[in-house]
Each structure stands twice: as structure tokens, then as C-alpha cells.
C-alpha atoms as an extended CHARMM CRD file, in Angstrom:
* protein
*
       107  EXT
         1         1  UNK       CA             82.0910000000      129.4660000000      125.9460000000  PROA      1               0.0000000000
         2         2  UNK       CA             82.7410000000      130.4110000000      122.7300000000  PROA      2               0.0000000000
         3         3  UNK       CA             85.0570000000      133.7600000000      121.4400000000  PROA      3               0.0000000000
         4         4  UNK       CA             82.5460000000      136.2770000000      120.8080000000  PROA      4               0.0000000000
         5         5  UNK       CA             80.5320000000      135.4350000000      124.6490000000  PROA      5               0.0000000000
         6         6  UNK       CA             84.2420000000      136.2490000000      126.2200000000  PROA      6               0.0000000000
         7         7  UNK       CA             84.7870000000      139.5330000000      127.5770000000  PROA      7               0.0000000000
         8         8  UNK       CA             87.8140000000      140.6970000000      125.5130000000  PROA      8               0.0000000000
         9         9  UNK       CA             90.7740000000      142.2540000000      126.7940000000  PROA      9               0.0000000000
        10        10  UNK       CA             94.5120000000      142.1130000000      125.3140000000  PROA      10              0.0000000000
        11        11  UNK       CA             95.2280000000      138.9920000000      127.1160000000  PROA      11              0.0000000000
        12        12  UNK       CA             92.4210000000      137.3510000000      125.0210000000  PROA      12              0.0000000000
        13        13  UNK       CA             93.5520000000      139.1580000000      122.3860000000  PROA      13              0.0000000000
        14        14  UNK       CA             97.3700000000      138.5110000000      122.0630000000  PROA      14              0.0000000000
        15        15  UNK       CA             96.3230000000      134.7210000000      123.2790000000  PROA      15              0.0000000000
        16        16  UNK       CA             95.7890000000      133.5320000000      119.4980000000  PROA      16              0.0000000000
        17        17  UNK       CA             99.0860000000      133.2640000000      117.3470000000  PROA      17              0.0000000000
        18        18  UNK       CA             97.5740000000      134.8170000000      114.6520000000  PROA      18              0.0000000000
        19        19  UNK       CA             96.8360000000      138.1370000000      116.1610000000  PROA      19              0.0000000000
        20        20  UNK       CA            100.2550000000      137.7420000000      117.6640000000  PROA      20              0.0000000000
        21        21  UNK       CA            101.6390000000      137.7360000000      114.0120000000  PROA      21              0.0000000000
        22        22  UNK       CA             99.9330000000      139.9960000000      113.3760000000  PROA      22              0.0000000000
        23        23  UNK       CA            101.4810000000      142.3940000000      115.9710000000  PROA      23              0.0000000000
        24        24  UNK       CA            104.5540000000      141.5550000000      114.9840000000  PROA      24              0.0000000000
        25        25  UNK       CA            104.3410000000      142.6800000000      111.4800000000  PROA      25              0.0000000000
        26        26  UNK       CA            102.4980000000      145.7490000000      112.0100000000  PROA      26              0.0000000000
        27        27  UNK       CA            105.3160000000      146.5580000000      114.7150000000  PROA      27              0.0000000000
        28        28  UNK       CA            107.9070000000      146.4040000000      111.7100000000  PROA      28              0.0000000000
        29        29  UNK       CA            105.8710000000      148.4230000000      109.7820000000  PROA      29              0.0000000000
        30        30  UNK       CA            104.7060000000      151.9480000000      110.5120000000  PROA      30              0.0000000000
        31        31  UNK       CA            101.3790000000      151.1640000000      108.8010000000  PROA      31              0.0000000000
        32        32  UNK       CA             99.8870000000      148.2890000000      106.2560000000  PROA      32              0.0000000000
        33        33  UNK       CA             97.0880000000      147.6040000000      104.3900000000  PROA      33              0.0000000000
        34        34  UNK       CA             94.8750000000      144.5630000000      104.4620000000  PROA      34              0.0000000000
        35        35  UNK       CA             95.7430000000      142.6920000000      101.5090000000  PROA      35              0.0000000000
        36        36  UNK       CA             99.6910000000      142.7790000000      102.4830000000  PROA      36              0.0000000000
        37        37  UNK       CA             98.6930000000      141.4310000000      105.7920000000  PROA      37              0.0000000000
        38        38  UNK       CA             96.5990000000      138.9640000000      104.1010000000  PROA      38              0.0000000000
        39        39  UNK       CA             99.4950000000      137.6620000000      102.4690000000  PROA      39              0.0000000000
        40        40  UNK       CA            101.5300000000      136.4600000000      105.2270000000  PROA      40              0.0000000000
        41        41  UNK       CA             99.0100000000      134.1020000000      106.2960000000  PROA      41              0.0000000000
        42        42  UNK       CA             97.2890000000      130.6400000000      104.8840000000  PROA      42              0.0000000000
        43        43  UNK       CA             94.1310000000      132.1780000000      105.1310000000  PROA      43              0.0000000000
        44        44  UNK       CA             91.4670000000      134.6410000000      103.7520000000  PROA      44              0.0000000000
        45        45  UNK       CA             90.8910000000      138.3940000000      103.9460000000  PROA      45              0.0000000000
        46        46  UNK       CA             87.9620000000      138.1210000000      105.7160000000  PROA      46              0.0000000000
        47        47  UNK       CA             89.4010000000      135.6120000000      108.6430000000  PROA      47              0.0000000000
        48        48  UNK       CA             92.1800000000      138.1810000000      108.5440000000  PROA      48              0.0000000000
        49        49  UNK       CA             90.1190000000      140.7820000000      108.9410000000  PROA      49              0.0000000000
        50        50  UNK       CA             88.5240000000      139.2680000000      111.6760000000  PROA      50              0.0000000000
        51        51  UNK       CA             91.4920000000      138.7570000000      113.5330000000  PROA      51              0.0000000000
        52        52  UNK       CA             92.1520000000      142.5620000000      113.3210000000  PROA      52              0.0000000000
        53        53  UNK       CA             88.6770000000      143.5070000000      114.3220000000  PROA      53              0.0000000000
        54        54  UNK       CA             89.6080000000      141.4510000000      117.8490000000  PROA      54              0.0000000000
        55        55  UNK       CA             92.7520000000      143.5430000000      118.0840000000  PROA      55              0.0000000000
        56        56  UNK       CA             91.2730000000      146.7190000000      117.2060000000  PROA      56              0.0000000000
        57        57  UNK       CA             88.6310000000      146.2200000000      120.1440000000  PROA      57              0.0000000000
        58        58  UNK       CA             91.1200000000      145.9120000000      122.4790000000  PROA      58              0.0000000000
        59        59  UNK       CA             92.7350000000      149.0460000000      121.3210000000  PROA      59              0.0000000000
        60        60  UNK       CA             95.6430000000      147.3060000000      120.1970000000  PROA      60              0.0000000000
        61        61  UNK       CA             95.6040000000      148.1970000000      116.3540000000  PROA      61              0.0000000000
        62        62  UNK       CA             93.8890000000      151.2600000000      114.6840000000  PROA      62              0.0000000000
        63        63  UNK       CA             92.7580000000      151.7650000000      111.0780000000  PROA      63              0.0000000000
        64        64  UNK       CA             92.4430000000      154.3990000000      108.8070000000  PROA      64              0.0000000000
        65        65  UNK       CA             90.7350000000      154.5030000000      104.6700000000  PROA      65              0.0000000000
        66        66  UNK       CA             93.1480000000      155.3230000000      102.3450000000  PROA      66              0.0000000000
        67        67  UNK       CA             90.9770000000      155.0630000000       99.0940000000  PROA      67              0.0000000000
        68        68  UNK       CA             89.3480000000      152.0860000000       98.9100000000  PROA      68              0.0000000000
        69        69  UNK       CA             91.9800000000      150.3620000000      100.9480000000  PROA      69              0.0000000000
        70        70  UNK       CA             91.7740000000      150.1980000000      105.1250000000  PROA      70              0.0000000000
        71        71  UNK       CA             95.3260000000      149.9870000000      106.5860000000  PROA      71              0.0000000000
        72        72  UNK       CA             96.2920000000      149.1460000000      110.0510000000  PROA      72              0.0000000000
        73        73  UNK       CA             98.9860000000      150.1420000000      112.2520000000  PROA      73              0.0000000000
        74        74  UNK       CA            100.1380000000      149.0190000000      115.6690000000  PROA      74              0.0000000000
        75        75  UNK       CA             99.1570000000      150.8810000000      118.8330000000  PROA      75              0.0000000000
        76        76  UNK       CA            100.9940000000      149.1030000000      121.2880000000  PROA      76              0.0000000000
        77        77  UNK       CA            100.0250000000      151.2810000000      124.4210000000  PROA      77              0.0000000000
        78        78  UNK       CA             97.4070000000      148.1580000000      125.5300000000  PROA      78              0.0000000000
        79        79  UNK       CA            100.8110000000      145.8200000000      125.8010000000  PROA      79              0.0000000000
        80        80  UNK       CA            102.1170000000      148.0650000000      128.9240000000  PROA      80              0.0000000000
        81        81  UNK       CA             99.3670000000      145.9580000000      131.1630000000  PROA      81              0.0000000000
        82        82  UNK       CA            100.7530000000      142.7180000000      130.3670000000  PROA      82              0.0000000000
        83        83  UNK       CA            104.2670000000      144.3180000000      130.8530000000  PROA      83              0.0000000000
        84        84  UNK       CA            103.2110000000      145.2850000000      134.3380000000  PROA      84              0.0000000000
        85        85  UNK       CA            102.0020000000      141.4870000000      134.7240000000  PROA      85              0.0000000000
        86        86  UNK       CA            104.8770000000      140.2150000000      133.7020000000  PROA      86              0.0000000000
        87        87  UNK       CA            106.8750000000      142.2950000000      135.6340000000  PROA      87              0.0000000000
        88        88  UNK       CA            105.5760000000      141.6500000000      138.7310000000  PROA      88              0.0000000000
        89        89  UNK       CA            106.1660000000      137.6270000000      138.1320000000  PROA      89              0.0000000000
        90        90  UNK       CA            109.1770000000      138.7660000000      137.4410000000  PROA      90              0.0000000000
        91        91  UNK       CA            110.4750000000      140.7050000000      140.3270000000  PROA      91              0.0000000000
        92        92  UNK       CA            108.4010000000      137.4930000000      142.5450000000  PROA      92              0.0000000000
        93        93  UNK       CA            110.8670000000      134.9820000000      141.0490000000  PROA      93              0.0000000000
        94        94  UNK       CA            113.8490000000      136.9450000000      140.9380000000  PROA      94              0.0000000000
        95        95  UNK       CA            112.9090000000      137.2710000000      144.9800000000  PROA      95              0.0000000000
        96        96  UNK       CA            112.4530000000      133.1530000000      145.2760000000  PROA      96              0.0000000000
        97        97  UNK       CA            115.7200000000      132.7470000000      143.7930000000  PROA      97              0.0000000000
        98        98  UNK       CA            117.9790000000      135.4930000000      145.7810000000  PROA      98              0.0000000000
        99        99  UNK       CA            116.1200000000      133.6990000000      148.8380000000  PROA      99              0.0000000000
       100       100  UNK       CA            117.0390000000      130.1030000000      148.0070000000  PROA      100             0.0000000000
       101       101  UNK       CA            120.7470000000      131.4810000000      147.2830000000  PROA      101             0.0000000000
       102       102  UNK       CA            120.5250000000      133.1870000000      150.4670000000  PROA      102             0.0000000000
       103       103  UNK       CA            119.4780000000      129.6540000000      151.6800000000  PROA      103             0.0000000000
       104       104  UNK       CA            122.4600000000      127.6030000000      150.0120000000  PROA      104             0.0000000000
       105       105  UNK       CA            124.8140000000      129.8530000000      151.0400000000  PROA      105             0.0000000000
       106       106  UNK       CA            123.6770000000      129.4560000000      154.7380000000  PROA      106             0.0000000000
       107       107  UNK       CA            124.0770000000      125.6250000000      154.6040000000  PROA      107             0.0000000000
């Protein structure tokens, strides 16, 4: 199965380091434009781009012409699901563990 034939959501969409870069420096930044983002990586503007067109699907950047120039800011508002994920996981272990204390303690 390749990308494109996956149904996208921000799991797929945080799940390649690139993308996850490039969430990171759009969350340092209130806003940039391509060809600063471009900059930070070993690859072209239009892989790049591409990468941003995945996160924008997902809701997780949005975009705006300036000019001739598009530039991108974060909209991290998509990241409260995997939050929620995690923080369920979380609360499940912290459970195990007060449970096998509980456990030891008994012994």
C-alpha cells in the first residue's frame, strides 16, 4: 500500500520525521515561508512542499500567499487526538505500576 492509497489522518501524518521537523520549526515560528523551510532540509522545494501538502490535509498546517511567496504556520489543534491517545496509555500504565507496588508491598 503505498502513501497516497492510505487514508490520512495525523497519525500518518506526524509518522514521517520530516513532517515532524517540520512541526517543530513552524511551532518556533509564528509563520514561514517555503524557501526558509526548504532550507533546513537535504532536499528540494517540491519534496518539501509535498511534505506540507500531507500536513495541511490533516489540518495540521495552514497556508496563506503573501506575494508570490506561500507561507505556512502551525495549527496544532489536530495534535490534541494523539494527546488524548497518549494519555490514556498513560493513565493505563501509571495504573499497572501503582498495582504491582500495591503487589510488592503485600509480599
Amino acid at each position: 500500500m503505498n502513501e497516497k492509497s492510505q487514508e490520512r489522518d495525523v497519525y500518518v501524518a506526524i509518522a514521517d520525521p520530516t513532517r515532524r521537523k517540520l512541526l517543530r520549526l513552524l511551532a518556533e515560528a509564528e509563520e514561514l515561508p517555503l524557501h526558509e523551510l526548504t532550507t533546513q532540509f537535504q532536499m528540494g522545494r517540491t519534496a518539501v512542499s509535498k511534505h506540507l501538502a500531507i500536513l495541511k490535509e490533516v489540518g495540521l498546517v495552514a497556508d496563506r500567499k503573501v506575494g508570490r511567496e506561500t507561507r505556512y504556520r502551525l495549527n496544532a489543534d489536530p495534535l490534541r487526538e494523539i494527546q488524548d491517545w497518549v494519555t490514556f496509555y498513560e493513565k493505563f500504565w501509571n495504573d499497572k505500576v501503582a498495582l504491582l507496588k500495591k503487589l510488592l508491598m503485600e509480599d
